[in-house]
Coordinates of N, CA and C in Angstrom, one line a residue:
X1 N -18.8 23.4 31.3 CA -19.3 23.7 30.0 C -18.7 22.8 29.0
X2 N -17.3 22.2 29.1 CA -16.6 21.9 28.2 C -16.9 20.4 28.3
X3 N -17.5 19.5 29.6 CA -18.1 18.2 29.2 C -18.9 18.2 29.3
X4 N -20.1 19.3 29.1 CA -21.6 19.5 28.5 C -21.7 19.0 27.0
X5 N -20.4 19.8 26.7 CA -20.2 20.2 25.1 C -19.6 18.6 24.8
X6 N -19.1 18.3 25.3 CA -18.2 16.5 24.9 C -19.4 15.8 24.8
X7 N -20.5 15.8 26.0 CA -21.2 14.4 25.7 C -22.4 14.7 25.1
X8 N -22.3 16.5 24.8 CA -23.5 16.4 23.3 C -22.6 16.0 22.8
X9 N -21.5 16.2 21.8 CA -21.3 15.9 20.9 C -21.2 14.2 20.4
X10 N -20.8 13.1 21.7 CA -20.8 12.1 21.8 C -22.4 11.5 21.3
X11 N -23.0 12.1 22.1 CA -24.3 11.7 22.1 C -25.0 11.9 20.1
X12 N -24.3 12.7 20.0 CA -24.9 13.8 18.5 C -24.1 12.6 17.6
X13 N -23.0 12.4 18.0 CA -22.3 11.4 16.8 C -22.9 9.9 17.1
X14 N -23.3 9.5 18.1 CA -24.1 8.3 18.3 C -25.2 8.3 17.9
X15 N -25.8 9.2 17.6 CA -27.2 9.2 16.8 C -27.1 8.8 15.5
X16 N -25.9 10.5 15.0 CA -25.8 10.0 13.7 C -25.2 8.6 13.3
X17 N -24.4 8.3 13.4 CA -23.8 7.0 13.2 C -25.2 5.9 12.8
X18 N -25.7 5.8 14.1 CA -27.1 4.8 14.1 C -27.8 5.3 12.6
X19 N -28.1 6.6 12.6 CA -29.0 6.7 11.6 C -28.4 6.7 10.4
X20 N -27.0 6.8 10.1 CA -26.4 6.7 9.2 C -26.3 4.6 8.7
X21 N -25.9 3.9 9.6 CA -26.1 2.9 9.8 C -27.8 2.2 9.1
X22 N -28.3 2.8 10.0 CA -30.3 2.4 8.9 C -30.1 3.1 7.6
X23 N -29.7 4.0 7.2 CA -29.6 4.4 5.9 C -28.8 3.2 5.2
X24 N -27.6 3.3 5.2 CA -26.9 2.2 4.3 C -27.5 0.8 5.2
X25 N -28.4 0.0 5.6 CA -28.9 -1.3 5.3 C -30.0 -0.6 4.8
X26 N -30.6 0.3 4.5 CA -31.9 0.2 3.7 C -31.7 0.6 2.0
X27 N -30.5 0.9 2.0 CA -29.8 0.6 0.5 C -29.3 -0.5 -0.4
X28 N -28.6 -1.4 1.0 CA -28.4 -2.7 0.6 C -29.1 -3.8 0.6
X29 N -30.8 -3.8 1.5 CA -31.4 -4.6 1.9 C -32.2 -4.1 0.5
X30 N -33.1 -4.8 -0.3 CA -34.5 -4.6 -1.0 C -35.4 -4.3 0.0
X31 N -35.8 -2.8 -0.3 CA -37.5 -2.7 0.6 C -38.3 -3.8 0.5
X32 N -39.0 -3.9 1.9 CA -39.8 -4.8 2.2 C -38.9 -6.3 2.7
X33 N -37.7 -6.3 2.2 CA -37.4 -7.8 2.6 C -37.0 -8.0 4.3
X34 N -36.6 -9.0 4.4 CA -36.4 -9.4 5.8 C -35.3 -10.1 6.2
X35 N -33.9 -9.4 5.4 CA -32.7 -9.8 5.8 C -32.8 -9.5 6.8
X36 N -32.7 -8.3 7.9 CA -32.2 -8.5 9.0 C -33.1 -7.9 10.0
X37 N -33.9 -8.8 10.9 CA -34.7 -8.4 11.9 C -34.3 -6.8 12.4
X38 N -35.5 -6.4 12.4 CA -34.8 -4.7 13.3 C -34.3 -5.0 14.7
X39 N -34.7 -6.2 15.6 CA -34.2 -6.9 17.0 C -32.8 -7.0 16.2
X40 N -32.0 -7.8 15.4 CA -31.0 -8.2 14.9 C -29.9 -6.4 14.5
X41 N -30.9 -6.1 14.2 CA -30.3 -4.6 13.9 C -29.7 -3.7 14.3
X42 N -30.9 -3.6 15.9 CA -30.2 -2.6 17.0 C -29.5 -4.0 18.2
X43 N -28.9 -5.0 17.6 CA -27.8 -6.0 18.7 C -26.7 -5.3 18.1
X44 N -26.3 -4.9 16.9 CA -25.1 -4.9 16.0 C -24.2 -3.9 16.8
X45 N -22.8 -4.1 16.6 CA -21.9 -3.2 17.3 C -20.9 -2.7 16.3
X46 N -21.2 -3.6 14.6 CA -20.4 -2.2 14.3 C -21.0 -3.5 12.6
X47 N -21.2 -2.8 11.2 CA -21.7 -3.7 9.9 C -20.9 -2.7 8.8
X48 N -20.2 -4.0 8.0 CA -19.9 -3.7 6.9 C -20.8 -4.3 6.0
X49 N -19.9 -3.4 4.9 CA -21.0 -3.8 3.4 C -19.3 -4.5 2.3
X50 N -18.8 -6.0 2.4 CA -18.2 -6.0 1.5 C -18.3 -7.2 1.0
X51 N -17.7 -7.4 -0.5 CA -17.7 -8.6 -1.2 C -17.0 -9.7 -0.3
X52 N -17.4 -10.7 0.6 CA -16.9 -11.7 1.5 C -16.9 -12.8 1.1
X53 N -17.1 -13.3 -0.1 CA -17.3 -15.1 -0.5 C -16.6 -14.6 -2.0
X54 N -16.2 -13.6 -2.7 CA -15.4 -13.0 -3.9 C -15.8 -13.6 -4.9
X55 N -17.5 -13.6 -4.8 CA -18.5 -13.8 -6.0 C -18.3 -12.2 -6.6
X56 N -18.2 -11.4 -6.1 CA -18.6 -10.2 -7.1 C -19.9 -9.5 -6.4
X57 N -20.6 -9.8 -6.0 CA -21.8 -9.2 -5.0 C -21.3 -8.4 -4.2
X58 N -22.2 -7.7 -3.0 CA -21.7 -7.6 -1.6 C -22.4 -7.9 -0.7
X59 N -22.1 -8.5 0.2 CA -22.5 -9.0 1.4 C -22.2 -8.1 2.6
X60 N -23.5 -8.8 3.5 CA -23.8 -7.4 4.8 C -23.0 -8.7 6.0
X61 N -21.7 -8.0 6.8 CA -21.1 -8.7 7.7 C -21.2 -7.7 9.1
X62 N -22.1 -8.2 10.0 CA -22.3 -7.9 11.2 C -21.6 -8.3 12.4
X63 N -21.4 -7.5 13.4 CA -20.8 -8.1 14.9 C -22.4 -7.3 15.8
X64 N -22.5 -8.6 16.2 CA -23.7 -8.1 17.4 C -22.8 -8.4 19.0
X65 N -23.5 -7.8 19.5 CA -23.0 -7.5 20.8 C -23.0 -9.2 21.8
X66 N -23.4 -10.1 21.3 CA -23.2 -11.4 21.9 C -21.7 -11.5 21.7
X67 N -21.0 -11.2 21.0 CA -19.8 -11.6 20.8 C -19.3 -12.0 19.4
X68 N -20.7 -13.0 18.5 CA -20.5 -13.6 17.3 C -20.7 -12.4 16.6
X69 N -19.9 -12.8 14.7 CA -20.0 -12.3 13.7 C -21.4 -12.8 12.6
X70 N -21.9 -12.7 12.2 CA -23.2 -12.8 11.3 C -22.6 -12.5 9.6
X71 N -22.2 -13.6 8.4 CA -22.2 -13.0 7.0 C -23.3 -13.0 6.7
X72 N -23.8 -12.2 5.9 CA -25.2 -12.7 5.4 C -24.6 -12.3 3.9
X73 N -24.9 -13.1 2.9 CA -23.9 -13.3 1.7 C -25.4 -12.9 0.7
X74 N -25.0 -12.7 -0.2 CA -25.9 -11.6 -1.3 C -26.0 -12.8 -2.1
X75 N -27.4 -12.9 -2.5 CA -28.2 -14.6 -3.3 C -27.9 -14.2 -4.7
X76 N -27.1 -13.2 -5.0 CA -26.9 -13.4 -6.6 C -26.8 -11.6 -6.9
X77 N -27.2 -10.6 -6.1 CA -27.2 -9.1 -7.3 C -28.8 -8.5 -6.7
X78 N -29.6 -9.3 -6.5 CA -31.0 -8.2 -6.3 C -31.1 -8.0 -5.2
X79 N -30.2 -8.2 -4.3 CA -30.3 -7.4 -3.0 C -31.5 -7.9 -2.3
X80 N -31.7 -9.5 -2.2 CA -33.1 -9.5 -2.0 C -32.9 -10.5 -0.8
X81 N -32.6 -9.9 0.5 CA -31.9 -10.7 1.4 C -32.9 -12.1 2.1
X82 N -34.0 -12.2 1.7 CA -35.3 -12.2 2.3 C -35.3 -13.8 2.6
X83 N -34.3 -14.8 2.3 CA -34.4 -16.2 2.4 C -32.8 -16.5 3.0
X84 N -32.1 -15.8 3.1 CA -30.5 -16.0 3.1 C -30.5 -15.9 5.2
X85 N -29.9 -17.4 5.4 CA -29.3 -17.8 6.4 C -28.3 -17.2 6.8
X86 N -27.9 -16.1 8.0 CA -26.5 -15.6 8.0 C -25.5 -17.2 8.3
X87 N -23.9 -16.6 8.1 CA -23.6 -17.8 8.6 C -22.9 -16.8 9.7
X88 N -22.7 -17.6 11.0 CA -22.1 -17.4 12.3 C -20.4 -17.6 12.5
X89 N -19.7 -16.7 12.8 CA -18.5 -16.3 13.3 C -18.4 -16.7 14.8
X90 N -18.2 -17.7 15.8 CA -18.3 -17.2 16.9 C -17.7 -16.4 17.4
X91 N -17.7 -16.2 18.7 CA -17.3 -15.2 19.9 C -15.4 -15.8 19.8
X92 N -14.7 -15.7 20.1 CA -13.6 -16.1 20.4 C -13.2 -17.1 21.1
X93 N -13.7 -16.1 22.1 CA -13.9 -17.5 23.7 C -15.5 -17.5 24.1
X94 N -16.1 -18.1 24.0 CA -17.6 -17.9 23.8 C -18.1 -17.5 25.2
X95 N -17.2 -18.0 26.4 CA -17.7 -17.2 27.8 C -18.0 -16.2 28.1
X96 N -18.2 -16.1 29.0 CA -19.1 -14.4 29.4 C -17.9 -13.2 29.8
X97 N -16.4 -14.2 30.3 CA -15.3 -13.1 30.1 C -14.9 -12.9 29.1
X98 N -14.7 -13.4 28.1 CA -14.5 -13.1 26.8 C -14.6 -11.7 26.2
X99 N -13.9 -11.1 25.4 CA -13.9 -9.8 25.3 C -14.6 -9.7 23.6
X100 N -15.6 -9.1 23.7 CA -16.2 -9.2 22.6 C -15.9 -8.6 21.7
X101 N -16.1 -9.0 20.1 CA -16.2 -8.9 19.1 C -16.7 -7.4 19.1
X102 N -16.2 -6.4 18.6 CA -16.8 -5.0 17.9 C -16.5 -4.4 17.0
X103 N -15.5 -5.0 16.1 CA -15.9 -4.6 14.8 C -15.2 -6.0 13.7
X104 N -15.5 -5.2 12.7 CA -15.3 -7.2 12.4 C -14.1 -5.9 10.2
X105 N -13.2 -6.4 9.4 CA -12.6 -6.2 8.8 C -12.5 -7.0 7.1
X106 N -12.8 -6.5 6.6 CA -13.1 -7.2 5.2 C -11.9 -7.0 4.1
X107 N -10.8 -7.8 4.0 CA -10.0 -7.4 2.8 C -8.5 -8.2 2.6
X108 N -8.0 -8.4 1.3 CA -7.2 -9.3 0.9 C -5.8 -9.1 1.8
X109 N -5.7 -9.8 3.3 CA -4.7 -9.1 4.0 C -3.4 -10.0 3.3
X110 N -3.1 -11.3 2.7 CA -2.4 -12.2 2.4 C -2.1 -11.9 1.1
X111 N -2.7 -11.0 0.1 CA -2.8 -10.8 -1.3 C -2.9 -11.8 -2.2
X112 N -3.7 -12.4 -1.9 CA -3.8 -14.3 -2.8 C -5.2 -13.6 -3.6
X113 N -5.5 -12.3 -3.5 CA -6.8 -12.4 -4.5 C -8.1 -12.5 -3.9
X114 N -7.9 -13.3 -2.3 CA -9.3 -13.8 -2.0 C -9.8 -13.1 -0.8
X115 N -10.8 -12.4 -0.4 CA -11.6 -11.7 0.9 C -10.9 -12.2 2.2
X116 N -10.5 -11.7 2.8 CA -10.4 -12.4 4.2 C -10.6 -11.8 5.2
X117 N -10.9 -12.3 6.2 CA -11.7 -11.6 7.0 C -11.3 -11.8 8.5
X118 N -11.4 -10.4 9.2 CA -10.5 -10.5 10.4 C -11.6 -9.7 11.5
X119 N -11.4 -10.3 12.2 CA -12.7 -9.8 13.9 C -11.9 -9.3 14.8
X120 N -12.2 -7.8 15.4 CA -11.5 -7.0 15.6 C -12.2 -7.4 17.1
X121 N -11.3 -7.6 18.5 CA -12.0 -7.8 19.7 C -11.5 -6.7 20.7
X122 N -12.4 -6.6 21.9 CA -12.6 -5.7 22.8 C -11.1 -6.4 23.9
X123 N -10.1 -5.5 23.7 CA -9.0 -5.9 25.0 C -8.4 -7.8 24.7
X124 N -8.8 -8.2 23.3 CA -8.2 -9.5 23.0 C -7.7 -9.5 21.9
X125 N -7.5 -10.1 21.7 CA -6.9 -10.9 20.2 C -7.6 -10.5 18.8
X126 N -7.2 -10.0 18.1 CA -7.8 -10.0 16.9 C -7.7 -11.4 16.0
X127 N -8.7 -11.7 15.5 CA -8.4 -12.9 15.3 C -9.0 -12.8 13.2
X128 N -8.0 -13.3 12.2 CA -8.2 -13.6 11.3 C -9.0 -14.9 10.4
X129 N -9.1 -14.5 9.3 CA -9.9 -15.9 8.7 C -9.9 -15.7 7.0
X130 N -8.5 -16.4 7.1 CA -8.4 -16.2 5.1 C -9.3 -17.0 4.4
X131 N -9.1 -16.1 3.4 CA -10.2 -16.4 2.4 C -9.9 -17.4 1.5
X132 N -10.6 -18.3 0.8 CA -12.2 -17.6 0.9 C -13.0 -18.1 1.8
X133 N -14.2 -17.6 1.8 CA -15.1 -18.1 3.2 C -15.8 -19.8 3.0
X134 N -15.2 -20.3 4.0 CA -15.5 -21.2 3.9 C -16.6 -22.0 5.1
X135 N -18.0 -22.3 5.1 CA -18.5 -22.8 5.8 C -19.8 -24.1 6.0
X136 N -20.0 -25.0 6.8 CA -20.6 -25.8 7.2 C -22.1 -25.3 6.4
X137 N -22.4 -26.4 5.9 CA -24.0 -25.7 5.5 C -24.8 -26.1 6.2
X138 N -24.6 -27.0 6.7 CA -25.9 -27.6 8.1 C -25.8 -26.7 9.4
X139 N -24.7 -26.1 9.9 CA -24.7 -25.4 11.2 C -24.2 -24.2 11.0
X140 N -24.3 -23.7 9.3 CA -23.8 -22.2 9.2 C -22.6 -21.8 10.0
X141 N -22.0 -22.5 10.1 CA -21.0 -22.1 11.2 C -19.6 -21.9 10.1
X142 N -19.0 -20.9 10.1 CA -17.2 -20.7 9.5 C -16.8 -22.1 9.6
X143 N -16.1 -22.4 8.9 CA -14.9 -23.5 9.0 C -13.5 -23.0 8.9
X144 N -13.4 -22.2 8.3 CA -12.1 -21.5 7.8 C -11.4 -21.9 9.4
X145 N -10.2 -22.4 8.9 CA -9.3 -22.0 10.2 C -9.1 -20.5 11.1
X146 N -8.9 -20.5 12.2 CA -8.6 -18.9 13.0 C -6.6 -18.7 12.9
X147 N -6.4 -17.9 12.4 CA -5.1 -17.4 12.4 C -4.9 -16.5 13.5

């Protein structure tokens, strides 16, 4: 009876979470726009909502289950994600043993003022990235050094 009762409740907080999750992106996204594919939506393994480039906006920072991190950075305040290129965090070790990325951490760990941002990994390395964000505009890719 008592791991009937565990993996409802497992199952009951996995629901909520999910639906708690589509609630806050349909708060942050503008209805109708097309920041983030619903395919893109159910890859995610765990999304913040925080100011990441310390414009003053907030930006939606995803870990999808490939391993990489996804910023998708806020075009100014209207929430109107509908043209915005995420930029890509890779995987760590981008191989298939590689222990994946599942949650990813938004906040001034250095106290210089500026976002920085740390990828929380499955059985590896957490791996940091002081701020501010800094990245390649042709291949969307981080440049920031990995600490």
């Amino acid at each position: 009876m008592t791991v009937t009762l565990t993996l409802t409740l497992t199952l009951t907080l996995t629901l909520t979470l999910t639906l708690i999750l589509a609630l806050a992106l349909r708060k942050v996204f503008k209805p109708g726009s097309l920041g983030l594919s619903t395919a893109e939506v159910f890859l995610t393994t765990a999304t913040k909502v925080a100011d990441a480039d310390g414009d003053g906006f907030n930006d939606v920072i995803a870990t999808l289950v490939d391993g990489t991190t996804k910023v998708y950075l806020n075009p100014g305040g209207s929430n109107d994600f509908s043209t915005v290129t995420p930029i890509e965090i890779e995987a760590p070790d981008p191989d298939a043993s590689s222990p994946a990325t599942i949650d990813v951490v938004v906040a001034d760990i250095n106290d210089d003022g500026e976002p920085d941002i740390v990828t929380v990994n499955d059985g590896g390395e957490n791996v940091l990235y002081l701020g501010p964000l800094t990245f390649d505009s042709g291949s969307m890719q981080v440049t920031n050094p990995k600490t």
